[in-house]
């Protein structure tokens, strides 16, 4: 029992410590307040608001995370080339500086909103909320959020996405899941990108990456692909289609939420 | 370094609580930071020293406590301790575990100095 973490507050004495109650403050005007709330409570509230917004419009929201240069934008370009004919796509781009990535996406004829974070190393739910004001969600089926390239900070911030997709490129090393457990634990899907380079890399074994991911107790599927050669892109699109269908089914049959979720989360 | 953003969110909450209670000063803040929270306690402390300037929490003590990582095995039912990069069951080695603790990032308690209400001040004067 201590006064540090709040474990001294029980059902039996909580009423004495409530605001204005007998023991809520000392004679000298000292007051101890039990809070027990997540530090990013305000971010999580905005994220829930964003998610409700996506849900209401039946828009699938996917948060792409990876280290810088793992191929997030190239993946989006390859995805747009195939999926863009049947699905209406929008992209929210997060970078410290420049509109380069947004311009690459716009050249594919897809609407892109660039968030330049200045010195912030991650996107947060408020930045995405502001970006959503520039998008008419009725017009889109999928919104990709390309997070700031960074395997550390973005993992901590819920944006309101439905799924986190983490890219691990073959040039980075197959032990990245063990080195960045917080990021890879947050992944609903892991994409091993730049797999066309595997024949010339003798130090990246996809099975080793899978084993490290599994040791994080992660059930996330792992897909191998190359945006450049197009190999493996079909499996990624199948995964997206399944995620999109699940979202629409959940919206149309809200009572079945629990079972619907189990369908696509292995 | 996202610890500064986390710290600003923490200070926002703490100042809100202090204002609600008419506190004139925050003396102590207690936060639980798990090894899988993605926040480095040392960096959070450094960020706090910078971010608290000019707030009601300036000069407050930030106490950070940690909880060990514990996992519950869905296969054998054992609850064991684990390390960040290996969250498998310590008993049977199966990877199908559920995290019981270790990813906390929780504001637990705040200690405030509250200016006495006018009535109290009158009573103290007599």
XYZ file of C-alpha atoms in Angstrom:
392
model
C 0.000 0.000 0.000
C 1.465 3.361 -0.974
C 0.591 6.927 -1.884
C 2.522 6.874 -5.127
C 0.568 4.768 -7.591
C -2.927 5.043 -6.163
C -3.102 1.439 -4.915
C -4.137 2.734 -1.488
C -7.480 3.804 -2.959
C -10.042 1.030 -2.601
C -13.820 0.749 -3.041
C -14.020 1.135 0.733
C -12.230 4.475 1.038
C -12.603 6.074 -2.411
C -15.553 8.202 -1.216
C -13.369 9.830 1.441
C -10.877 10.948 -1.206
C -13.377 12.224 -3.792
C -13.194 15.962 -4.625
C -14.395 18.019 -1.682
C -14.659 14.986 0.620
C -13.317 14.680 4.151
C -9.835 13.396 3.285
C -9.469 15.044 -0.115
C -7.105 17.679 1.203
C -5.017 18.268 4.290
C -5.287 21.242 6.652
C -2.252 22.801 4.963
C -4.109 22.772 1.636
C -2.376 19.726 0.199
C -4.488 17.594 -2.085
C -3.780 14.231 -3.671
C -5.786 13.422 -6.797
C -6.072 9.895 -8.153
C -6.280 10.040 -11.976
C -5.454 6.638 -13.579
C -5.721 7.923 -17.122
C -3.568 7.233 -20.167
C -1.070 10.016 -20.859
C -2.266 10.304 -24.460
C -5.934 10.397 -23.452
C -6.623 13.517 -25.519
C -4.947 12.044 -28.629
C -6.944 8.819 -28.184
C -10.194 10.797 -27.945
C -9.464 12.558 -31.239
C -8.412 9.230 -32.794
C -11.764 7.709 -31.805
C -13.468 10.728 -33.376
C -11.485 10.226 -36.615
C -12.340 6.510 -36.637
C -16.045 7.238 -36.180
C -15.781 9.648 -39.103
C -14.180 6.965 -41.331
C -16.730 4.378 -40.186
C -19.697 6.609 -40.917
C -18.507 7.097 -44.488
C -17.523 3.445 -44.945
C -13.946 4.490 -45.688
C -11.132 2.059 -44.907
C -8.280 3.889 -43.136
C -4.813 2.315 -43.266
C -1.801 3.727 -41.412
C 1.482 2.881 -43.169
C 4.570 2.925 -40.973
C 8.215 2.044 -41.582
C 11.715 3.445 -41.361
C 12.568 6.183 -43.900
C 13.149 4.778 -47.364
C 11.468 1.391 -46.846
C 9.203 2.068 -49.820
C 5.907 3.374 -48.436
C 5.358 5.842 -51.277
C 6.475 3.301 -53.900
C 3.982 0.812 -52.435
C 1.233 3.429 -52.665
C 2.144 4.156 -56.295
C 1.991 0.439 -57.166
C -1.289 0.103 -55.254
C -2.837 3.097 -57.022
C -1.765 1.745 -60.430
C -3.773 -1.438 -59.921
C -6.499 -0.500 -57.442
C -7.080 3.072 -58.627
C -9.318 1.918 -61.473
C -11.892 0.282 -59.170
C -11.493 2.171 -55.933
C -11.357 5.839 -55.090
C -8.225 6.472 -53.034
C -6.961 9.428 -50.999
C -3.590 9.728 -49.298
C -2.549 11.728 -46.242
C 1.220 12.209 -46.352
C 3.267 12.866 -43.224
C 6.780 14.259 -43.582
C 8.982 16.620 -41.620
C 9.482 18.766 -44.702
C 8.649 18.955 -48.450
C 5.601 17.999 -50.507
C 7.657 15.522 -52.577
C 5.682 12.413 -51.609
C 2.298 14.123 -52.036
C 3.394 15.270 -55.489
C 4.368 11.713 -56.431
C 0.885 10.556 -55.433
C -0.832 13.466 -57.237
C 1.041 12.573 -60.427
C -0.935 9.298 -60.297
C -4.162 11.336 -60.331
C -4.941 10.651 -56.691
C -5.904 13.270 -54.120
C -3.126 13.781 -51.545
C -2.996 15.996 -48.467
C 0.495 16.743 -47.187
C 1.082 17.249 -43.479
C 4.484 18.784 -42.832
C 5.232 18.171 -39.179
C 8.233 20.522 -38.883
C 10.310 18.858 -36.210
C 7.712 16.319 -35.023
C 8.843 12.764 -35.663
C 5.354 11.258 -35.932
C 1.771 12.049 -36.905
C -0.822 12.394 -34.170
C -4.603 12.195 -34.243
C -5.015 15.987 -34.247
C -2.881 16.423 -37.373
C -4.903 13.722 -39.151
C -8.125 15.347 -37.968
C -7.063 18.650 -39.516
C -6.116 16.864 -42.752
C -9.530 15.176 -42.856
C -11.116 18.622 -43.097
C -9.506 18.840 -46.537
C -11.071 15.561 -47.704
C -14.687 14.892 -48.659
C -14.843 11.329 -47.371
C -18.026 10.619 -49.342
C -15.837 10.526 -52.440
C -13.386 7.875 -51.223
C -13.235 4.153 -50.475
C -9.768 4.020 -48.919
C -7.614 6.602 -47.143
C -3.961 5.701 -46.731
C -2.082 7.614 -44.061
C 1.635 7.531 -44.840
C 3.231 8.198 -41.470
C 6.593 9.891 -40.932
C 9.403 7.432 -41.703
C 10.436 6.298 -38.227
C 10.259 2.910 -36.489
C 9.936 4.393 -32.999
C 7.641 7.339 -32.355
C 4.648 6.768 -34.703
C 3.840 3.506 -32.875
C 2.686 5.416 -29.814
C -0.015 7.496 -31.459
C -3.425 6.169 -32.506
C -4.618 8.158 -35.526
C -8.068 6.635 -35.883
C -6.978 4.139 -38.533
C -8.588 0.704 -38.882
C -5.291 -1.058 -39.511
C -1.587 -0.514 -38.994
C 0.589 -1.824 -41.799
C 4.329 -1.884 -41.116
C 6.831 -2.189 -43.957
C 10.204 -3.815 -43.431
C 12.505 -3.555 -46.430
C 14.992 -6.303 -47.187
C 17.929 -3.891 -46.978
C 17.208 -3.112 -43.314
C 17.931 -6.453 -41.655
C 15.630 -9.309 -40.656
C 15.980 -8.684 -36.913
C 14.118 -5.348 -36.991
C 11.015 -6.781 -35.224
C 13.213 -7.742 -32.244
C 14.907 -4.319 -32.243
C 11.668 -2.320 -32.495
C 9.149 -4.425 -30.561
C 6.727 -1.562 -29.841
C 6.333 -0.766 -33.545
C 6.035 -4.355 -34.769
C 3.643 -5.328 -31.961
C 1.308 -2.603 -33.269
C 1.250 -4.085 -36.794
C -1.872 -5.781 -38.144
C 0.067 -6.692 -41.272
C 3.800 -6.705 -42.009
C 4.980 -6.228 -45.581
C 8.514 -7.288 -46.464
C 9.272 -4.755 -49.178
C 11.957 -4.672 -51.911
C 11.895 -8.474 -52.111
C 13.206 -8.248 -55.690
C 16.585 -7.576 -53.995
C 16.543 -10.857 -52.031
C 18.685 -12.763 -54.574
C 21.566 -10.316 -54.041
C 21.205 -9.981 -50.261
C 22.623 -12.872 -48.271
C 21.817 -11.379 -44.868
C 18.029 -11.093 -45.023
C 15.979 -14.205 -44.432
C 12.184 -13.661 -44.543
C 11.696 -16.647 -42.209
C 13.971 -15.029 -39.610
C 11.873 -11.840 -39.777
C 8.735 -13.992 -39.344
C 10.254 -15.766 -36.327
C 11.209 -12.482 -34.634
C 7.701 -11.167 -35.234
C 6.124 -14.288 -33.793
C 8.306 -13.970 -30.679
C 6.504 -10.658 -30.058
C 3.305 -12.739 -29.748
C 2.095 -11.099 -32.942
C -0.459 -12.938 -35.089
C 0.054 -10.415 -37.936
C 0.432 -12.011 -41.370
C 3.690 -11.324 -43.239
C 3.619 -10.772 -47.005
C 6.632 -10.549 -49.310
C 6.385 -8.080 -52.166
C 8.198 -5.757 -54.503
C 6.557 -2.542 -55.632
C 9.139 -2.288 -58.425
C 8.621 -5.748 -59.971
C 5.002 -6.081 -58.880
C 5.548 -9.496 -57.320
C 3.420 -10.125 -54.242
C 1.299 -7.006 -54.811
C -1.789 -9.167 -55.504
C -1.686 -10.688 -52.009
C -1.524 -7.176 -50.511
C -4.512 -6.092 -52.591
C -6.424 -9.214 -51.470
C -5.687 -8.298 -47.857
C -6.930 -4.736 -48.499
C -10.087 -6.007 -50.196
C -10.841 -8.313 -47.256
C -10.268 -5.447 -44.796
C -12.550 -3.170 -46.845
C -15.310 -5.795 -47.054
C -15.132 -6.419 -43.328
C -15.493 -2.704 -42.669
C -18.577 -2.408 -44.871
C -20.171 -5.529 -43.370
C -19.543 -4.150 -39.906
C -21.134 -0.845 -40.845
C -24.175 -2.522 -42.430
C -24.599 -5.018 -39.568
C -23.396 -3.174 -36.495
C -24.871 -5.815 -34.151
C -22.414 -8.401 -35.429
C -19.347 -6.269 -34.652
C -17.672 -8.859 -32.431
C -17.819 -11.735 -34.896
C -17.037 -9.550 -37.891
C -13.811 -8.404 -36.288
C -12.736 -11.983 -35.720
C -13.140 -12.754 -39.414
C -10.202 -10.719 -40.569
C -7.971 -10.463 -37.530
C -6.240 -13.818 -37.343
C 11.924 12.399 -29.682
C 8.199 11.952 -29.090
C 8.707 12.120 -25.319
C 8.255 15.889 -25.586
C 4.804 15.426 -27.189
C 3.918 12.841 -24.546
C 5.108 15.251 -21.871
C 3.030 18.102 -23.243
C -0.035 15.831 -23.207
C 0.790 14.924 -19.605
C 1.130 18.587 -18.598
C -2.170 19.402 -20.318
C -3.944 16.829 -18.184
C -2.157 17.863 -15.007
C -2.905 21.570 -15.509
C -6.555 20.747 -16.234
C -6.797 18.857 -12.949
C -5.019 21.659 -11.070
C -7.373 24.300 -12.506
C -10.464 22.202 -11.676
C -9.334 22.033 -8.045
C -8.211 25.665 -7.819
C -4.698 24.528 -7.031
C -1.949 27.120 -6.915
C 0.827 24.605 -7.430
C 1.455 21.037 -8.542
C 4.034 19.449 -6.254
C 4.248 15.883 -7.473
C 3.187 13.861 -10.522
C 3.190 10.083 -10.522
C 3.298 8.224 -13.824
C 3.575 4.521 -14.616
C 5.705 3.808 -17.704
C 5.952 0.218 -18.915
C 8.958 -1.078 -20.909
C 6.634 -1.644 -23.907
C 4.990 1.792 -23.761
C 7.427 3.183 -26.319
C 8.460 5.941 -23.905
C 11.947 6.167 -22.397
C 11.662 7.235 -18.728
C 14.983 9.091 -18.851
C 13.913 11.101 -21.919
C 10.505 11.807 -20.389
C 12.253 13.254 -17.314
C 14.440 15.477 -19.508
C 11.439 16.607 -21.558
C 9.515 17.356 -18.379
C 12.217 19.702 -17.080
C 11.855 21.740 -20.281
C 8.101 21.505 -20.797
C 7.022 22.289 -17.224
C 8.499 25.809 -17.362
C 5.823 28.440 -16.932
C 3.099 25.929 -16.014
C 1.510 25.214 -12.640
C 3.733 22.133 -12.559
C 6.989 24.081 -12.759
C 9.273 22.637 -10.093
C 7.025 19.613 -9.496
C 8.609 16.231 -8.923
C 7.892 13.705 -11.687
C 8.007 10.175 -10.267
C 8.170 7.434 -12.882
C 7.488 3.878 -11.871
C 7.667 0.777 -14.029
C 5.857 -2.550 -14.086
C 7.533 -5.753 -15.253
C 6.375 -7.238 -18.551
C 4.068 -10.181 -17.842
C 2.369 -12.430 -20.386
C -0.466 -14.932 -20.059
C -0.107 -18.033 -22.223
C -3.218 -18.905 -24.229
C -1.925 -22.446 -24.657
C -0.824 -23.598 -21.184
C -2.406 -20.854 -19.060
C 0.810 -19.897 -17.238
C 1.549 -16.264 -16.382
C 5.246 -15.464 -16.674
C 7.652 -12.549 -16.896
C 9.059 -11.606 -20.323
C 11.440 -9.165 -22.015
C 10.451 -6.617 -24.722
C 11.876 -8.515 -27.719
C 10.620 -11.945 -26.560
C 7.056 -12.157 -25.351
C 6.721 -15.941 -25.550
C 5.496 -18.060 -22.638
C 8.244 -18.570 -20.048
C 6.721 -21.942 -19.152
C 5.993 -23.765 -22.441
C 7.639 -21.407 -24.972
C 4.479 -20.894 -27.057
C 4.191 -17.512 -28.827
C 0.411 -17.296 -28.403
C 0.433 -15.078 -25.340
C -1.531 -12.053 -24.181
C 0.237 -9.103 -22.582
C -0.906 -8.698 -18.975
C 1.294 -5.723 -18.080
C 4.235 -3.774 -19.435
C 2.733 -1.356 -21.961
C 1.296 1.070 -19.394
C 1.595 4.813 -19.901
C -0.597 6.000 -17.092
C -0.989 9.153 -15.041
C -1.760 7.671 -11.639
C -1.850 10.518 -9.099
C -1.195 14.250 -8.866
C -0.263 16.065 -5.653
C -1.498 19.637 -5.439
C -1.166 22.642 -3.158
C -4.538 24.274 -2.876
C -4.954 27.862 -1.672
C -7.248 27.884 1.378
C -10.838 28.951 0.660
C -11.780 32.465 1.983
C -13.764 30.922 4.868
C -10.756 28.804 5.894
C -8.555 31.873 5.811
C -10.915 33.731 8.127
C -10.958 30.761 10.521
C -7.159 30.624 10.487
C -6.943 34.344 11.310
C -8.993 33.928 14.512
